[in-house]
Amino acid sequence: MISANGVTYRVGKKALFEDVNIKFTEGNCYGLIGANGAGKSTFLKILSGALETTNGDISITPGQRLSVLEQDHFKYDEYSVMDTVIMGNQRLYDIMKEKEAIYAKEDFSDEDGIRASELEGEFAEMDGWEAESNAAMLLNGLGIDTELHYSIMKDLNGSEKVKVLLAKALFGNPDILLLDEPTNHLDLDAIAWLEEFLIGFENTVIVVSHDRYFLNKVCTHTADIDYGKIELYAGNYDFWYESRQLLNKQMKEANKKKEEKIKELQEFISRFSANASKSKQATSRKRALEKIELDEIKPSSRKYPYIDFRPEREIGNEILYVEDLTKSINGEVVLNHVSFTLGREDKVAFVGGNELAKTTLFKILNGELEPDEGSFKWGVTTSRAYFPKDNTEEFDNDLTITDWLMGYSPVKDVTYVRGFLGRMLFPGEDGVKKVKILSGGEKVRCLLSKMMISGANCLILDEPTNHLDMESITSLNNGMIKFPGVALFACHDHQFVQTTANRIIEILPDGTIIDKITTYDEYLENDEMARKRTVYKAQIEDDEN
């Protein structure tokens, strides 16, 4: 168990947390949620001991080991992948290295023998002989190929390093596991594996994530940070959301009835307080009025942008024809004779582990890249808006937010443009901020403003939920569901894909595609069944041979 006891944490004069008391117990997975800036990551650092509290303390059951998902992707660059993972249990790793040093001695003494024997005993108790196989299991589950297990960390790409650090956090069955955005940069297969791992994990997990589906799948409890307090709910994210909505609705309805009663009593008192025959009744109603207290409904610190894509013109029947598109990047074929046709009601999610292939396809369809072979044609009634995965060039200028969006607006009016910015949580004074100093989330909201103001009837979005908080993801998700046009998108948010897409196109490792008109969950279910059939067929063939 890990608990916060009267914890207060101040940054300058501002209290980020005030007198927080909460317990996280064994066998439960807690989703730590809150608006951007509420202090989710800070609270995890306080729990881990990386930050000291201003007041109060953190207590952990004696003898329990705490493990944290580290965020420094370069910290272990000089170590092997296998060593990095095993360092998740630092004591076990230290024993391994001390043993190796003793056995490497040329002048092996009796004292060395005694020490080696002590280390061997502790090593066996810690299941050390299974350490490498357990580490390999974690790495393989997250999608790190076996041939990389003994590579040096600096030779891995960013996504691979993230997976190794996650395997390090999971290694050795820690008693308390703290995970800050563990699904970031993971492909959908790795996320699915992590979900199953955490569902079967029997100790304590505290996780911060913007992935609603992930939180719903793994969490038994929800810890909500709002205005410096943490309130605990039994249930996953959806249960918390519905509970909060229902509670606020009930309180508003109760207050409405109380307000009506107050008005009724005040009218009676006003009419009859001077009437001798009614004075006792008026006095009685004054006492009743004094006893009525309205429930305090605290406003949340959460802010939801208003995302509404409204096409200026209705889309026709001819949308997009793609025929035999082929493209190589740095000598690698990422698109291999890709062909498909879009209909006017299609919202297509492009899935698969090859991120470069999806981005390349979107750039070709947006006219930013030329295919090596093949062709594509947009229908004459289509108008397009594009959300790039890498927006660096878009904001590499000295424009203010207002001037930047004005450049894309069909109506050259400041009030009109600021209306779109206001919907995306940029108040009037933010309009003079330079776009190049915006945060990742602010840049995403600017790009979504640009897409809304365009009035396009076909949207192309490459990982639009990256850098967004939960509230913005929810608003974007709802906006996409309501959008009456055509959409092509790639996204790692399971719930976003499931609720938006009616068609799935998977780009396979060889650059070819699988194209299915189906929901995402149905696609995954059929894909899993196909994999099981393949494994079963392979087993039968092995038995026959």
Coordinates of C-alpha atoms in Angstrom, one line a residue:
M1 CA 0.0 0.0 0.0
I2 CA 1.1 3.6 -0.6
S3 CA -0.7 6.6 0.9
A4 CA -0.5 10.4 1.0
N5 CA -1.1 11.8 4.4
G6 CA -2.0 15.5 4.7
V7 CA 0.1 16.3 1.6
T8 CA 0.5 19.9 0.5
Y9 CA 2.8 20.9 -2.4
R10 CA 3.4 24.6 -3.2
V11 CA 5.1 26.2 -6.2
G12 CA 5.9 29.6 -4.9
K13 CA 2.8 30.9 -3.1
K14 CA 0.5 28.7 -5.2
A15 CA -0.7 25.4 -3.6
L16 CA -0.9 22.8 -6.3
F17 CA -2.2 20.3 -3.7
E18 CA -3.7 21.1 -0.3
D19 CA -4.0 18.6 2.5
V20 CA -4.4 15.5 0.3
N21 CA -5.3 12.3 2.1
I22 CA -5.6 9.2 0.0
K23 CA -4.7 5.4 0.1
F24 CA -3.8 3.2 -2.9
T25 CA -4.2 -0.4 -1.9
E26 CA -3.0 -3.8 -3.3
G27 CA -4.9 -5.4 -6.1
N28 CA -6.3 -2.2 -7.6
C29 CA -5.4 -0.1 -10.6
Y30 CA -6.0 3.6 -10.1
G31 CA -6.5 6.0 -13.0
L32 CA -5.2 9.5 -12.0
I33 CA -7.1 12.0 -14.0
G34 CA -7.4 15.8 -14.2
A35 CA -7.2 18.8 -16.5
N36 CA -3.9 19.8 -18.0
G37 CA -1.9 21.6 -15.3
A38 CA -3.9 20.0 -12.5
G39 CA -0.7 18.2 -11.2
K40 CA -1.1 14.6 -12.3
S41 CA 2.6 14.0 -13.2
T42 CA 3.7 16.1 -10.2
F43 CA 1.6 13.9 -7.8
L44 CA 3.2 10.8 -9.3
K45 CA 6.7 12.4 -8.6
I46 CA 5.6 13.1 -5.1
L47 CA 4.5 9.5 -4.6
S48 CA 7.8 8.2 -6.1
G49 CA 9.9 10.5 -3.9
A50 CA 11.3 12.5 -6.8
L51 CA 9.7 15.6 -5.3
E52 CA 9.4 16.5 -1.6
T53 CA 6.1 17.7 -0.2
T54 CA 5.7 21.1 1.4
N55 CA 3.7 19.5 4.2
G56 CA 2.6 16.0 4.9
D57 CA 4.3 12.7 3.9
I58 CA 4.1 9.6 1.7
S59 CA 4.1 6.2 3.4
I60 CA 4.7 2.9 1.8
T61 CA 4.2 -0.6 3.4
P62 CA 7.7 -1.6 4.7
G63 CA 9.6 -3.9 2.4
Q64 CA 7.5 -3.1 -0.7
R65 CA 9.3 -2.2 -4.0
L66 CA 8.1 0.8 -6.0
S67 CA 8.8 1.0 -9.8
V68 CA 8.4 4.1 -12.0
L69 CA 8.1 4.5 -15.8
E70 CA 11.1 6.8 -16.5
Q71 CA 10.8 9.7 -19.0
D72 CA 14.5 10.2 -19.8
H73 CA 14.9 8.3 -23.1
F74 CA 18.7 8.8 -23.1
K75 CA 19.6 7.9 -19.5
Y76 CA 20.6 4.3 -20.4
D77 CA 22.1 4.9 -23.8
E78 CA 25.4 3.1 -22.8
Y79 CA 23.7 0.0 -21.5
S80 CA 22.3 -3.0 -23.3
V81 CA 18.6 -3.4 -23.7
M82 CA 18.6 -6.5 -21.5
D83 CA 20.6 -4.8 -18.7
T84 CA 18.3 -1.8 -18.9
V85 CA 15.2 -3.9 -18.3
I86 CA 16.8 -5.9 -15.4
M87 CA 17.8 -2.6 -13.8
G88 CA 14.0 -2.4 -13.1
N89 CA 14.9 -4.4 -10.0
Q90 CA 18.1 -2.6 -9.0
R91 CA 19.0 -5.0 -6.2
L92 CA 18.9 -7.9 -8.5
Y93 CA 21.0 -6.1 -11.1
D94 CA 23.6 -5.1 -8.5
I95 CA 23.9 -8.8 -7.4
M96 CA 24.4 -9.9 -11.0
K97 CA 27.2 -7.4 -11.6
E98 CA 28.9 -8.1 -8.3
K99 CA 28.8 -11.9 -9.0
E100 CA 30.3 -11.3 -12.5
A101 CA 33.1 -9.2 -11.0
I102 CA 33.9 -11.8 -8.4
Y103 CA 34.0 -14.7 -10.8
A104 CA 36.1 -12.6 -13.2
K105 CA 38.9 -12.3 -10.6
E106 CA 42.1 -14.2 -11.4
D107 CA 43.1 -14.3 -7.6
F108 CA 39.8 -15.8 -6.4
S109 CA 40.1 -15.9 -2.5
D110 CA 38.2 -17.7 0.2
E111 CA 36.5 -14.4 1.1
D112 CA 35.3 -14.1 -2.5
G113 CA 33.9 -17.6 -2.4
I114 CA 32.0 -16.8 0.8
R115 CA 30.7 -13.6 -0.7
A116 CA 29.8 -15.4 -4.0
S117 CA 27.8 -18.0 -2.0
E118 CA 25.9 -15.3 -0.2
L119 CA 25.1 -13.6 -3.5
E120 CA 24.0 -16.8 -5.1
G121 CA 21.6 -17.5 -2.3
E122 CA 20.0 -14.0 -2.6
F123 CA 20.1 -14.3 -6.4
A124 CA 18.1 -17.5 -6.3
E125 CA 15.6 -16.1 -3.8
M126 CA 14.9 -13.2 -6.2
D127 CA 14.3 -15.6 -9.1
G128 CA 17.5 -14.4 -10.7
W129 CA 18.0 -17.4 -13.0
E130 CA 14.8 -16.5 -14.8
A131 CA 15.6 -12.8 -15.0
E132 CA 16.7 -12.7 -18.7
S133 CA 13.8 -14.9 -19.8
N134 CA 11.3 -12.8 -17.9
A135 CA 12.8 -9.6 -19.4
A136 CA 12.7 -11.1 -22.9
M137 CA 9.0 -12.0 -22.4
L138 CA 8.2 -8.3 -21.5
L139 CA 10.2 -7.0 -24.5
N140 CA 8.6 -9.5 -26.9
G141 CA 5.2 -8.6 -25.6
L142 CA 5.8 -4.9 -26.3
G143 CA 7.1 -5.6 -29.8
I144 CA 10.9 -5.5 -29.3
D145 CA 12.3 -8.2 -31.6
T146 CA 14.6 -10.8 -30.0
E147 CA 17.6 -9.7 -32.1
L148 CA 17.5 -6.3 -30.3
H149 CA 17.5 -7.7 -26.8
Y150 CA 21.3 -7.4 -26.5
S151 CA 21.7 -4.2 -28.6
I152 CA 23.0 -1.0 -27.0
M153 CA 20.2 1.4 -26.1
K154 CA 21.6 4.3 -28.1
D155 CA 21.2 2.2 -31.3
L156 CA 17.4 2.0 -30.8
N157 CA 14.9 4.5 -32.2
G158 CA 12.6 6.6 -30.0
S159 CA 9.6 4.3 -30.0
E160 CA 11.8 1.3 -29.2
K161 CA 13.4 3.1 -26.3
V162 CA 10.0 3.9 -24.8
K163 CA 9.0 0.2 -24.9
V164 CA 12.3 -0.8 -23.2
L165 CA 11.7 1.7 -20.4
L166 CA 8.2 0.4 -20.0
A167 CA 9.5 -3.1 -19.8
K168 CA 12.0 -1.9 -17.2
A169 CA 9.2 -0.5 -15.1
L170 CA 7.2 -3.7 -15.3
F171 CA 10.1 -6.0 -14.6
G172 CA 10.3 -8.1 -11.5
N173 CA 6.7 -7.9 -10.3
P174 CA 7.0 -4.6 -8.4
D175 CA 4.7 -4.1 -5.4
I176 CA 3.7 -0.5 -6.5
L177 CA 3.8 0.6 -10.2
L178 CA 3.6 4.2 -11.2
L179 CA 3.0 4.8 -14.9
D180 CA 2.9 8.3 -16.5
E181 CA 1.4 8.1 -20.0
P182 CA 2.5 4.5 -20.7
T183 CA 0.6 4.3 -24.0
N184 CA 2.4 7.3 -25.6
H185 CA 4.4 6.2 -28.7
L186 CA 3.1 2.6 -28.4
D187 CA 1.5 0.9 -31.4
L188 CA -2.0 -0.6 -30.9
D189 CA -0.6 -4.2 -30.5
A190 CA 1.7 -3.0 -27.7
I191 CA -1.1 -1.1 -26.0
A192 CA -3.4 -4.2 -26.2
W193 CA -0.6 -6.3 -24.6
L194 CA -0.1 -3.8 -21.9
E195 CA -3.8 -3.7 -21.1
E196 CA -3.8 -7.5 -20.6
F197 CA -0.6 -7.3 -18.5
L198 CA -2.1 -4.7 -16.1
I199 CA -5.5 -6.5 -15.9
G200 CA -3.6 -9.6 -14.7
F201 CA -1.2 -7.6 -12.4
E202 CA -2.0 -8.4 -8.8
N203 CA -0.3 -5.5 -7.0
T204 CA -0.9 -1.7 -6.9
V205 CA -0.9 0.4 -10.1
I206 CA -1.4 4.2 -10.4
V207 CA -1.5 5.4 -14.0
V208 CA -1.9 8.7 -15.8
S209 CA -3.2 8.4 -19.3
H210 CA -5.2 10.4 -21.9
D211 CA -6.4 7.2 -23.5
R212 CA -10.0 6.7 -22.3
Y213 CA -10.4 3.2 -23.6
F214 CA -7.2 2.2 -21.8
L215 CA -8.4 3.6 -18.5
N216 CA -11.7 1.9 -18.9
K217 CA -10.1 -1.4 -19.6
V218 CA -7.5 -1.5 -16.8
C219 CA -8.7 0.7 -14.0
T220 CA -10.7 -0.5 -10.9
H221 CA -10.7 3.0 -9.4
T222 CA -10.5 6.6 -10.5
A223 CA -8.6 9.4 -8.6
D224 CA -9.8 12.8 -9.8
I225 CA -7.6 15.8 -9.3
D226 CA -9.5 19.1 -9.3
Y227 CA -8.7 22.4 -7.5
G228 CA -5.9 20.9 -5.5
K229 CA -8.0 18.0 -4.1
I230 CA -8.1 14.4 -5.0
E231 CA -11.4 12.5 -4.8
L232 CA -11.5 8.8 -5.2
Y233 CA -14.2 6.9 -7.1
A234 CA -14.7 3.1 -7.3
G235 CA -14.9 2.3 -11.0
N236 CA -13.2 3.2 -14.3
Y237 CA -13.2 6.4 -16.3
D238 CA -16.6 6.1 -17.8
F239 CA -18.1 5.3 -14.4
W240 CA -16.4 8.4 -13.0
Y241 CA -17.7 10.6 -15.9
E242 CA -21.3 9.3 -15.6
S243 CA -21.2 9.6 -11.8
R244 CA -20.0 13.2 -12.0
Q245 CA -22.6 14.1 -14.6
L246 CA -25.4 12.5 -12.7
L247 CA -24.3 14.1 -9.4
N248 CA -24.2 17.5 -11.0
K249 CA -27.6 17.0 -12.6
Q250 CA -29.2 15.9 -9.3
M251 CA -27.7 18.8 -7.4
K252 CA -28.9 21.3 -10.1
E253 CA -32.4 19.8 -10.0
A254 CA -32.4 19.8 -6.2
N255 CA -31.3 23.5 -6.2
K256 CA -33.9 24.4 -8.7
K257 CA -36.6 22.9 -6.5
K258 CA -35.2 24.7 -3.5
E259 CA -35.1 28.0 -5.4
E260 CA -38.7 27.6 -6.4
K261 CA -39.6 26.9 -2.7
I262 CA -37.5 30.0 -1.6
K263 CA -39.4 32.1 -4.1
E264 CA -42.7 30.8 -2.9
L265 CA -41.9 31.4 0.7
Q266 CA -40.6 34.9 0.0
E267 CA -43.7 35.8 -1.9
F268 CA -45.9 34.6 1.0
I269 CA -43.8 36.5 3.6
S270 CA -43.9 39.7 1.4
R271 CA -47.7 39.5 1.0
F272 CA -48.7 38.6 4.6
S273 CA -46.0 39.8 7.0
A274 CA -48.0 42.9 7.8
N275 CA -51.3 41.0 8.0
A276 CA -52.1 40.3 11.7
S277 CA -54.2 37.2 10.9
K278 CA -51.3 35.7 8.8
S279 CA -48.4 36.9 10.9
K280 CA -47.8 33.6 12.6
Q281 CA -47.8 31.8 9.3
A282 CA -45.4 34.4 7.9
T283 CA -43.1 33.9 10.9
S284 CA -43.2 30.2 10.4
R285 CA -42.3 30.5 6.8
K286 CA -39.4 32.8 7.7
R287 CA -38.0 30.1 9.9
A288 CA -38.4 27.5 7.0
L289 CA -36.7 29.9 4.6
E290 CA -33.7 30.3 6.9
K291 CA -33.3 26.5 7.0
I292 CA -33.1 26.1 3.2
E293 CA -29.5 25.8 1.9
L294 CA -28.6 25.5 -1.7
D295 CA -26.1 22.7 -2.5
E296 CA -22.7 24.1 -3.4
I297 CA -21.9 23.1 -7.0
K298 CA -18.2 23.6 -7.5
P299 CA -17.2 24.5 -11.0
S300 CA -14.6 22.1 -12.5
S301 CA -11.1 23.3 -13.6
R302 CA -11.7 21.2 -16.7
K303 CA -12.4 23.2 -19.9
Y304 CA -13.8 21.6 -23.0
P305 CA -13.2 23.3 -26.4
Y306 CA -16.0 23.5 -28.9
I307 CA -15.1 21.5 -32.0
D308 CA -17.6 21.5 -34.8
F309 CA -16.6 20.8 -38.4
R310 CA -19.2 22.3 -40.7
P311 CA -18.7 21.7 -44.5
E312 CA -19.6 24.7 -46.6
R313 CA -20.9 22.5 -49.4
E314 CA -22.4 19.0 -49.5
I315 CA -20.1 16.3 -50.8
G316 CA -20.9 14.5 -54.0
N317 CA -20.8 10.8 -54.8
E318 CA -17.3 10.8 -56.3
I319 CA -14.9 11.2 -53.5
L320 CA -11.4 9.6 -54.0
Y321 CA -10.0 7.0 -56.3
V322 CA -6.6 5.5 -55.4
E323 CA -5.0 3.1 -57.8
D324 CA -1.7 1.2 -57.4
L325 CA 0.0 3.8 -55.3
T326 CA 3.6 2.8 -54.6
K327 CA 6.2 4.8 -52.6
S328 CA 9.6 4.0 -51.2
I329 CA 11.3 6.1 -48.5
N330 CA 15.1 5.7 -48.1
G331 CA 15.0 2.5 -50.1
E332 CA 12.2 0.9 -48.1
V333 CA 8.8 0.2 -49.8
V334 CA 6.2 1.7 -47.4
L335 CA 3.3 1.7 -49.9
N336 CA 3.0 -1.2 -52.2
H337 CA 0.4 -1.0 -55.0
V338 CA -2.2 0.5 -52.7
S339 CA -5.7 0.8 -54.2
F340 CA -9.1 1.8 -52.7
T341 CA -12.1 4.0 -53.4
L342 CA -13.9 6.2 -50.9
G343 CA -17.7 6.7 -50.6
R344 CA -19.5 9.7 -49.4
E345 CA -20.2 8.3 -45.9
D346 CA -16.8 6.8 -45.3
K347 CA -14.8 7.6 -42.1
V348 CA -11.7 5.5 -42.5
A349 CA -9.2 4.7 -39.8
F350 CA -5.8 3.7 -41.1
V351 CA -4.1 1.3 -38.7
G352 CA -1.0 -0.9 -38.5
G353 CA 2.4 -0.6 -37.0
N354 CA 4.1 1.3 -39.8
E355 CA 3.6 4.9 -38.9
L356 CA 5.7 6.2 -41.8
A357 CA 3.5 4.4 -44.3
K358 CA 0.3 6.2 -43.0
T359 CA 2.0 9.6 -42.9
T360 CA 3.4 9.0 -46.4
L361 CA 0.0 8.1 -47.8
F362 CA -1.6 11.2 -46.2
K363 CA 1.1 13.5 -47.6
I364 CA 0.6 12.0 -51.1
L365 CA -3.2 12.5 -50.9
N366 CA -2.6 16.1 -49.7
G367 CA -0.3 16.8 -52.6
E368 CA 2.9 17.2 -50.5
L369 CA 4.6 14.1 -51.9
E370 CA 4.6 12.4 -55.3
P371 CA 4.1 8.6 -55.6
D372 CA 6.7 6.5 -57.3
E373 CA 4.0 4.7 -59.2
G374 CA 0.2 4.8 -59.4
S375 CA -2.3 7.6 -59.2
F376 CA -5.2 9.1 -57.2
K377 CA -8.0 11.5 -58.0
W378 CA -10.2 13.6 -55.7
G379 CA -13.9 14.2 -56.7
V380 CA -14.7 17.7 -58.0
T381 CA -17.1 18.4 -55.0
T382 CA -14.4 17.6 -52.4
S383 CA -12.6 20.3 -50.3
R384 CA -9.9 19.1 -48.0
A385 CA -8.4 20.0 -44.6
Y386 CA -5.2 18.3 -43.5
F387 CA -3.8 17.8 -40.0
P388 CA -0.1 16.9 -40.2
K389 CA 1.6 14.6 -37.6
D390 CA 4.6 17.0 -37.6
N391 CA 3.5 20.6 -37.4
T392 CA 7.0 22.2 -37.0
E393 CA 6.9 24.1 -40.3
E394 CA 3.4 25.3 -39.8
F395 CA 4.4 27.3 -36.7
D396 CA 8.0 28.3 -37.7
N397 CA 7.2 32.0 -38.1
D398 CA 6.7 35.2 -36.1
L399 CA 2.9 35.5 -36.5
T400 CA 0.5 36.0 -33.7
I401 CA -2.3 33.4 -33.3
T402 CA -4.9 35.8 -34.7
D403 CA -2.8 36.7 -37.7
W404 CA -1.9 33.1 -38.3
L405 CA -5.5 31.9 -38.4
M406 CA -6.5 35.0 -40.4
G407 CA -4.3 33.8 -43.2
Y408 CA -6.5 30.7 -43.6
S409 CA -9.9 32.3 -43.0
P410 CA -12.2 33.0 -45.9
V411 CA -13.6 35.9 -43.9
K412 CA -10.9 38.5 -43.2
D413 CA -12.4 39.8 -40.0
V414 CA -10.7 39.8 -36.6
T415 CA -13.9 39.3 -34.7
Y416 CA -14.8 36.3 -36.9
V417 CA -11.4 34.7 -36.5
R418 CA -11.3 35.3 -32.7
G419 CA -14.7 33.6 -32.5
F420 CA -13.0 30.4 -33.7
L421 CA -10.1 30.9 -31.3
G422 CA -12.4 31.4 -28.4
R423 CA -14.1 28.1 -29.1
M424 CA -10.7 26.5 -28.8
L425 CA -10.0 28.0 -25.4
F426 CA -7.9 30.9 -26.6
P427 CA -9.3 34.0 -24.9
G428 CA -9.0 37.5 -26.4
E429 CA -5.6 38.3 -24.8
D430 CA -4.1 35.1 -26.2
G431 CA -4.7 36.3 -29.8
V432 CA -1.4 38.3 -29.6
K433 CA 0.7 35.3 -28.5
K434 CA 3.3 34.2 -31.1
V435 CA 2.5 30.8 -32.6
K436 CA 6.1 29.6 -32.3
I437 CA 6.0 29.7 -28.5
L438 CA 2.8 27.7 -28.1
S439 CA 2.8 24.4 -26.3
G440 CA 2.1 21.2 -28.1
G441 CA -1.5 21.1 -27.1
E442 CA -2.1 24.7 -28.1
K443 CA -0.6 24.1 -31.5
V444 CA -3.0 21.2 -32.0
R445 CA -5.9 23.4 -31.0
C446 CA -4.8 26.0 -33.5
L447 CA -4.6 23.4 -36.3
L448 CA -8.1 22.2 -35.4
S449 CA -9.3 25.9 -35.6
K450 CA -7.8 26.1 -39.0
M451 CA -9.6 22.9 -40.1
M452 CA -12.9 24.2 -38.7
I453 CA -12.6 27.6 -40.4
S454 CA -11.9 26.0 -43.8
G455 CA -15.4 24.6 -44.1
A456 CA -13.9 21.4 -45.7
N457 CA -16.0 18.4 -46.4
C458 CA -13.1 15.9 -46.3
L459 CA -10.7 15.7 -43.3
I460 CA -7.3 14.1 -43.3
L461 CA -5.9 13.7 -39.8
D462 CA -2.6 12.2 -38.8
E463 CA -2.5 11.4 -35.1
P464 CA -4.7 14.4 -34.0
T465 CA -4.9 13.4 -30.4
N466 CA -1.2 13.6 -29.7
H467 CA -0.5 16.4 -27.1
L468 CA -4.2 16.9 -26.3
D469 CA -5.7 16.6 -22.8
M470 CA -8.7 14.3 -22.1
E471 CA -11.2 17.1 -22.4
S472 CA -9.9 18.2 -25.9
I473 CA -9.8 14.5 -27.0
T474 CA -13.4 14.1 -25.9
S475 CA -14.5 17.2 -27.8
L476 CA -12.6 16.2 -30.9
N477 CA -14.1 12.8 -30.8
N478 CA -17.6 14.2 -30.5
G479 CA -16.9 16.6 -33.3
M480 CA -15.7 13.8 -35.6
I481 CA -18.7 11.7 -34.8
K482 CA -21.1 14.6 -35.8
F483 CA -19.0 15.5 -38.9
P484 CA -21.3 14.9 -42.0
G485 CA -18.4 14.6 -44.4
V486 CA -15.6 12.1 -45.2
A487 CA -12.6 11.5 -43.0
L488 CA -9.3 9.7 -43.3
F489 CA -7.4 9.4 -40.1
A490 CA -4.7 7.6 -38.1
C491 CA -5.0 7.6 -34.3
H492 CA -3.8 5.5 -31.3
D493 CA -6.8 6.4 -29.2
H494 CA -8.9 3.2 -29.3
Q495 CA -12.2 4.8 -28.3
F496 CA -11.7 7.6 -30.9
V497 CA -11.2 5.0 -33.6
Q498 CA -14.0 2.7 -32.4
T499 CA -16.6 5.5 -32.2
T500 CA -15.6 7.4 -35.3
A501 CA -14.6 4.9 -38.0
N502 CA -17.0 2.8 -40.1
R503 CA -14.2 1.4 -42.2
I504 CA -10.7 0.1 -41.3
I505 CA -7.7 0.0 -43.7
E506 CA -4.6 -1.7 -42.2
I507 CA -1.3 -1.0 -43.9
L508 CA 0.8 -4.2 -43.5
P509 CA 4.6 -4.3 -43.0
D510 CA 5.1 -5.0 -46.7
G511 CA 3.1 -1.9 -47.7
T512 CA 0.0 -3.7 -48.9
I513 CA -3.4 -3.1 -47.3
I514 CA -6.4 -4.9 -45.8
D515 CA -9.6 -3.0 -46.4
K516 CA -12.7 -3.8 -44.3
I517 CA -16.0 -2.1 -43.8
T518 CA -16.4 -2.7 -40.1
T519 CA -16.0 -1.1 -36.7
Y520 CA -12.6 -1.2 -35.1
D521 CA -13.6 -3.7 -32.3
E522 CA -15.1 -6.1 -34.8
Y523 CA -11.9 -5.8 -36.9
L524 CA -9.7 -6.6 -33.9
E525 CA -11.9 -9.5 -33.0
N526 CA -11.7 -11.0 -36.5
D527 CA -8.0 -10.3 -36.7
E528 CA -7.4 -12.1 -33.4
M529 CA -9.5 -15.1 -34.6
A530 CA -7.4 -15.2 -37.8
R531 CA -4.2 -15.1 -35.8
K532 CA -5.4 -18.0 -33.6
R533 CA -6.3 -20.0 -36.8
T534 CA -2.8 -19.4 -38.1
V535 CA -1.2 -20.5 -34.9
Y536 CA -3.4 -23.6 -34.8
K537 CA -2.7 -24.5 -38.4
A538 CA 1.1 -24.1 -37.7
Q539 CA 0.8 -26.4 -34.7
I540 CA -1.1 -29.1 -36.8
E541 CA 1.6 -28.9 -39.5
D542 CA 4.3 -29.3 -36.9
D543 CA 2.6 -32.3 -35.4
E544 CA 2.2 -33.9 -38.9
N545 CA 5.9 -33.3 -39.6

